[in-house]
PDB file of C-alpha atoms in Angstrom:
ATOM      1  CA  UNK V 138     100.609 123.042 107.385  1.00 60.00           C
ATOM      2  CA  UNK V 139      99.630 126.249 109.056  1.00 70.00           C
ATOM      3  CA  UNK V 140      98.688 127.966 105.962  1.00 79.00           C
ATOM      4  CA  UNK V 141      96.586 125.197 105.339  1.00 78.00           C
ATOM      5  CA  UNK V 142      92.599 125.895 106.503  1.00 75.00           C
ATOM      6  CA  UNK V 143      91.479 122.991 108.358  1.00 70.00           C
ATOM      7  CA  UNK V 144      94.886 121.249 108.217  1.00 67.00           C
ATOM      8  CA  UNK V 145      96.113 119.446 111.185  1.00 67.00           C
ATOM      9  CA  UNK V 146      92.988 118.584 112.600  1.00 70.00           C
ATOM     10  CA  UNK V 147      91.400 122.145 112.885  1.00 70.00           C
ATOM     11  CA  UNK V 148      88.086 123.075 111.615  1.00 71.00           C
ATOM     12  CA  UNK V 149      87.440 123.505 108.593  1.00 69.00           C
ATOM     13  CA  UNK V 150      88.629 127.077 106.929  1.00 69.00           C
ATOM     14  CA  UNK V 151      90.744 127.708 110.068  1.00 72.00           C
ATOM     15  CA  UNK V 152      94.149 128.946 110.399  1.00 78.00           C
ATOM     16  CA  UNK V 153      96.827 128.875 112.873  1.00 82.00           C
ATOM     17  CA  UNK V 154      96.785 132.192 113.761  1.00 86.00           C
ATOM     18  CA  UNK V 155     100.062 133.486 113.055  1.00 90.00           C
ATOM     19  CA  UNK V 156     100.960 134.918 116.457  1.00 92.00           C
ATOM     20  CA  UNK V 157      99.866 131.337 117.807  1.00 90.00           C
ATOM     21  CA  UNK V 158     102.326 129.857 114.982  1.00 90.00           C
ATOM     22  CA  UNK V 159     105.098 132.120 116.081  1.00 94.00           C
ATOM     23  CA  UNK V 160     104.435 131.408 119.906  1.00 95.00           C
ATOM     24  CA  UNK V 161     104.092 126.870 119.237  1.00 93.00           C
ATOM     25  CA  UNK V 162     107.827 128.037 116.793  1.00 94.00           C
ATOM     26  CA  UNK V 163     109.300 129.856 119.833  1.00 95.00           C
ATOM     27  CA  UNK V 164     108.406 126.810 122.087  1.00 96.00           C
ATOM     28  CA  UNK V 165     109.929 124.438 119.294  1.00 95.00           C
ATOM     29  CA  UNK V 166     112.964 126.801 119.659  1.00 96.00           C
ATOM     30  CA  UNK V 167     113.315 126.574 123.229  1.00 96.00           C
ATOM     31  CA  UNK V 168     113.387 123.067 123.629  1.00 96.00           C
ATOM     32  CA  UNK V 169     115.673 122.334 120.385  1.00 96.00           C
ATOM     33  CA  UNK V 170     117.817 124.816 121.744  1.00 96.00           C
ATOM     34  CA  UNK V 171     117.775 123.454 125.385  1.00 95.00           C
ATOM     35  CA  UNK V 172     119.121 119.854 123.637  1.00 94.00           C
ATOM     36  CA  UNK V 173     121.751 121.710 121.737  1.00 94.00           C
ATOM     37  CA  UNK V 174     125.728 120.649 122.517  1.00 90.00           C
ATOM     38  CA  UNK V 175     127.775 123.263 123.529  1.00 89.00           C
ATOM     39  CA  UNK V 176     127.832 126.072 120.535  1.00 88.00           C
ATOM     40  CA  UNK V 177     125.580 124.126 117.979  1.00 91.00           C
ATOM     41  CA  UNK V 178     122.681 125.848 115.673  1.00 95.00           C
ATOM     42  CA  UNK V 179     119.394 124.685 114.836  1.00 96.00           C
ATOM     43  CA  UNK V 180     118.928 124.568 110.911  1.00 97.00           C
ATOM     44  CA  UNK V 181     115.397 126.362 110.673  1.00 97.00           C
ATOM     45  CA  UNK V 182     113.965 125.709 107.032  1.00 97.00           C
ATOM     46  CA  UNK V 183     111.805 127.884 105.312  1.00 96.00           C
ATOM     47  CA  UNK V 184     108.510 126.698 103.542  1.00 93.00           C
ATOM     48  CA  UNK V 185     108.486 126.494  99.968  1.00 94.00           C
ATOM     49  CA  UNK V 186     106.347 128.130  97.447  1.00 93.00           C
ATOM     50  CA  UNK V 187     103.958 126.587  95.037  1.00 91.00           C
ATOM     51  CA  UNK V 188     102.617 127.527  91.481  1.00 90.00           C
ATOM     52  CA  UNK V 189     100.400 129.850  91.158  1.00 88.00           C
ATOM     53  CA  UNK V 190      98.099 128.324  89.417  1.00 84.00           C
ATOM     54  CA  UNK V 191      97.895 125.063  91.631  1.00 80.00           C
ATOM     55  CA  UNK V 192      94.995 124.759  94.055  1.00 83.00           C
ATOM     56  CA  UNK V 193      96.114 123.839  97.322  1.00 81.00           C
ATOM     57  CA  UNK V 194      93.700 123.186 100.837  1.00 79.00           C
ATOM     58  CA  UNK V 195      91.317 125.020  98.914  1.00 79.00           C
ATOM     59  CA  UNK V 196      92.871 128.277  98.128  1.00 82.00           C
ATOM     60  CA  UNK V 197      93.991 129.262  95.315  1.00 84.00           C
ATOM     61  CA  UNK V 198      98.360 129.200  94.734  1.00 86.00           C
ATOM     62  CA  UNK V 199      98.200 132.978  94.883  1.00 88.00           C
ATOM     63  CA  UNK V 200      96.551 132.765  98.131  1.00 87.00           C
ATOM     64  CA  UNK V 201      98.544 129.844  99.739  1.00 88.00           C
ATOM     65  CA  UNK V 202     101.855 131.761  98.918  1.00 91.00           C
ATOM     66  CA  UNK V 203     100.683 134.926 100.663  1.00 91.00           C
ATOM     67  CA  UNK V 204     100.255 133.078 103.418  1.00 89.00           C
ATOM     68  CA  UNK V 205     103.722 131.212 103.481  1.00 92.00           C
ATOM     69  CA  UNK V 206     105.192 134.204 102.801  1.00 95.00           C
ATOM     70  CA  UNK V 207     103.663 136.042 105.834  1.00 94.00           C
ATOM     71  CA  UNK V 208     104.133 133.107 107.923  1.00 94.00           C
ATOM     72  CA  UNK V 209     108.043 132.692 106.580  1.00 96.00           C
ATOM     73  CA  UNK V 210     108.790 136.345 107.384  1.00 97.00           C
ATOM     74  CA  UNK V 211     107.448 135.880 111.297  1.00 96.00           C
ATOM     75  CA  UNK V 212     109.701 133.013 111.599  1.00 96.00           C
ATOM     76  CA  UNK V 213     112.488 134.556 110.063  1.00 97.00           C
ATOM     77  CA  UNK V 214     112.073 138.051 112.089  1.00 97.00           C
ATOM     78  CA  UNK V 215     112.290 135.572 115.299  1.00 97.00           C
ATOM     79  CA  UNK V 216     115.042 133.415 113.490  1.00 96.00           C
ATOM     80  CA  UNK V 217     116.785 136.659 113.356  1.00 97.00           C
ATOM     81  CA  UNK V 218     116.470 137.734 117.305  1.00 96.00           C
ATOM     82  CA  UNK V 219     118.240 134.177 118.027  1.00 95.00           C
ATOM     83  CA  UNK V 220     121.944 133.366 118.001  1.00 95.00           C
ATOM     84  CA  UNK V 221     121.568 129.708 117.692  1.00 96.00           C
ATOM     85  CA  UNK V 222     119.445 129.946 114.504  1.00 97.00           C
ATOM     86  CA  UNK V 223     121.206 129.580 111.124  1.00 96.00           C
ATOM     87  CA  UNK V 224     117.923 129.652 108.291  1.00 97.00           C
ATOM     88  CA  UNK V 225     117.934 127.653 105.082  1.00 97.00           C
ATOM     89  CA  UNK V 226     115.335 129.811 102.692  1.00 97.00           C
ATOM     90  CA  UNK V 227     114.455 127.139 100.278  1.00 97.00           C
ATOM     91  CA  UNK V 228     111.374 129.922  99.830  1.00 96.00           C
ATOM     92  CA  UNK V 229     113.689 131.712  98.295  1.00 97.00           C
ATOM     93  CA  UNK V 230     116.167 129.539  96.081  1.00 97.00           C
ATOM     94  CA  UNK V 231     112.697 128.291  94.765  1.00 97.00           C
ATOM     95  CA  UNK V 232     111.899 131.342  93.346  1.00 96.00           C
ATOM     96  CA  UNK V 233     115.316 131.787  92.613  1.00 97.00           C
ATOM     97  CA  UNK V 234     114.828 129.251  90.144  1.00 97.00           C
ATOM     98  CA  UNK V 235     111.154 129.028  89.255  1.00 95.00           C
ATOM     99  CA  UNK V 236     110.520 132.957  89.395  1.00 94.00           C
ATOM    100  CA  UNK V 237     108.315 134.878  92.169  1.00 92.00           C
ATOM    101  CA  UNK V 238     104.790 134.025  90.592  1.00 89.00           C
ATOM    102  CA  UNK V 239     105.236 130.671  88.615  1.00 91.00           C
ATOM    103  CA  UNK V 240     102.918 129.081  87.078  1.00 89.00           C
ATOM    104  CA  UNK V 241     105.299 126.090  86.570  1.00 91.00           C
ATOM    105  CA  UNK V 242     108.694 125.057  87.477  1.00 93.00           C
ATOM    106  CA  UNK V 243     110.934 121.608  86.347  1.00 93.00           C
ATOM    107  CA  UNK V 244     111.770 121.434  90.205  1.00 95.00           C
ATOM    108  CA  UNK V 245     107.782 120.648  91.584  1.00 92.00           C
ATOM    109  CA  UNK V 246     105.612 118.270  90.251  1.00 90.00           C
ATOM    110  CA  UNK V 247     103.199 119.902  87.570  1.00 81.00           C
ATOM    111  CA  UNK V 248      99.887 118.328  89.151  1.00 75.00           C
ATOM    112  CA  UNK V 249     100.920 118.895  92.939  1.00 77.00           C
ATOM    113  CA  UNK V 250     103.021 120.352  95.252  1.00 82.00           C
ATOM    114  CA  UNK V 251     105.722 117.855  95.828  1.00 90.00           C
ATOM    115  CA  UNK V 252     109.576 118.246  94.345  1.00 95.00           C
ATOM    116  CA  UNK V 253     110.295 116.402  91.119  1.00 96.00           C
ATOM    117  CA  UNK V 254     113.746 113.958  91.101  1.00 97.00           C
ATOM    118  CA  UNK V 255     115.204 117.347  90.100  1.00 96.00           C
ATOM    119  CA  UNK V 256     113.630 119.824  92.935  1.00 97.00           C
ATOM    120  CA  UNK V 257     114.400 117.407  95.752  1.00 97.00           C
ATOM    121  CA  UNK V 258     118.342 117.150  94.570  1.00 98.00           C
ATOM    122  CA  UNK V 259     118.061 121.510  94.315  1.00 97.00           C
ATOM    123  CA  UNK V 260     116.493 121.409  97.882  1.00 97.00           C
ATOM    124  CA  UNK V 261     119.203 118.936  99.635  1.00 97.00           C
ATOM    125  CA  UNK V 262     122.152 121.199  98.083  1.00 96.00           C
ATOM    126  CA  UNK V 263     120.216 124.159  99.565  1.00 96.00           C
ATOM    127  CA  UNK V 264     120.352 122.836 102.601  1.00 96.00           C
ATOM    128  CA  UNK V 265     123.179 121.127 102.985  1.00 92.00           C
ATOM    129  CA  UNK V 266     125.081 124.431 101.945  1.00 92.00           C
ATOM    130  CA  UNK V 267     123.376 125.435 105.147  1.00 93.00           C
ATOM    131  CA  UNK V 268     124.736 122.653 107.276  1.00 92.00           C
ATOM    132  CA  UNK V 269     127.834 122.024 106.212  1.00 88.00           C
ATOM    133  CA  UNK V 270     129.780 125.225 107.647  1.00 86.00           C
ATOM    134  CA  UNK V 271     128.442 123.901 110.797  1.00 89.00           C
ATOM    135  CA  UNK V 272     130.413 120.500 110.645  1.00 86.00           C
ATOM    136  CA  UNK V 273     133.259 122.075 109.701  1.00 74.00           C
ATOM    137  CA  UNK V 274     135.825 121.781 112.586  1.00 68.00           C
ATOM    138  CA  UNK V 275     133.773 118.751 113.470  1.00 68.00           C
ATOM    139  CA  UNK V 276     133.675 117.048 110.378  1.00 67.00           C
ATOM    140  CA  UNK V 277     137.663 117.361 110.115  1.00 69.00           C
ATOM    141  CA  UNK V 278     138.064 115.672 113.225  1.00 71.00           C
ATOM    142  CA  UNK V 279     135.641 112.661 111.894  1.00 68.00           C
ATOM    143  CA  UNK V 280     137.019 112.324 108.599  1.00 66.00           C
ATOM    144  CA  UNK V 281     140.925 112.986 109.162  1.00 69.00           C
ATOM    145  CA  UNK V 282     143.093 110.075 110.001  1.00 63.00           C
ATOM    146  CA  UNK V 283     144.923 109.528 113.170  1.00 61.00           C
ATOM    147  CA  UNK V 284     148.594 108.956 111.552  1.00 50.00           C
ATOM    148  CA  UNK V 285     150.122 108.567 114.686  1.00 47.00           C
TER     149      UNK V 285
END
């Protein structure tokens, strides 16, 4: 993860800068977009929060949050200058549930950042609330029978 120091293979207590995450997220863009049929969207996810008491690539959940949240709000501000861009902000139905500075939350793991049973079901709804107006007209055609 980005927000993660040393993560990914980068020295230790480094960061993707953010303007370098925004630029590699642009070029992700670009070639998602370029594979796109005809008037389809790319589903851009957001990243989700952790508690703030949970340690997490060495900083403390305070700390890792700040981060996501900068890093969410770049992607979202170039989300936003994109027409083919529809965002699912699991940030934000997370702390829709769990509250802005948790300390912990039935829908992630107590002892680590992962999704309980519970939080993974939340998250796919989320998502899929996302998605789904997207299959509309699509999904009709699939799933209604030919009578003739």
């Amino acid at each position: 993860h980005d927000c993660c120091p040393g993560g990914d293979g980068r020295p230790p207590g480094q960061n993707v800068p953010k303007a370098e995450y925004i630029k590699n997220l642009n070029t992700i863009f670009e070639a998602a977009s370029g594979s796109l049929a005809p008037g389809g969207k790319i589903v851009w996810v957001t990243t989700t929060p952790v508690s703030n008491t949970f340690p997490v690539c060495n900083l403390t959940g305070d700390a890792f949050n700040q981060c996501v949240d900068e890093y969410n709000q770049a992607a979202l501000e170039l989300a936003a200058s994109r027409k083919d861009i529809v965002v699912a902000d699991l940030n934000e139905a997370v702390r829709d549930v769990c509250g802005q500075d948790y300390a912990t939350c039935n829908l992630q793991r107590y002892d680590n950042v992962h999704f309980t049973d519970a939080g993974k079901q939340y998250c796919a709804v989320v998502v899929a609330k996302a998605v789904a107006p997207l299959l509309g007209p699509k999904w009709n055609a699939l799933t209604t029978k030919d009578d003739e």
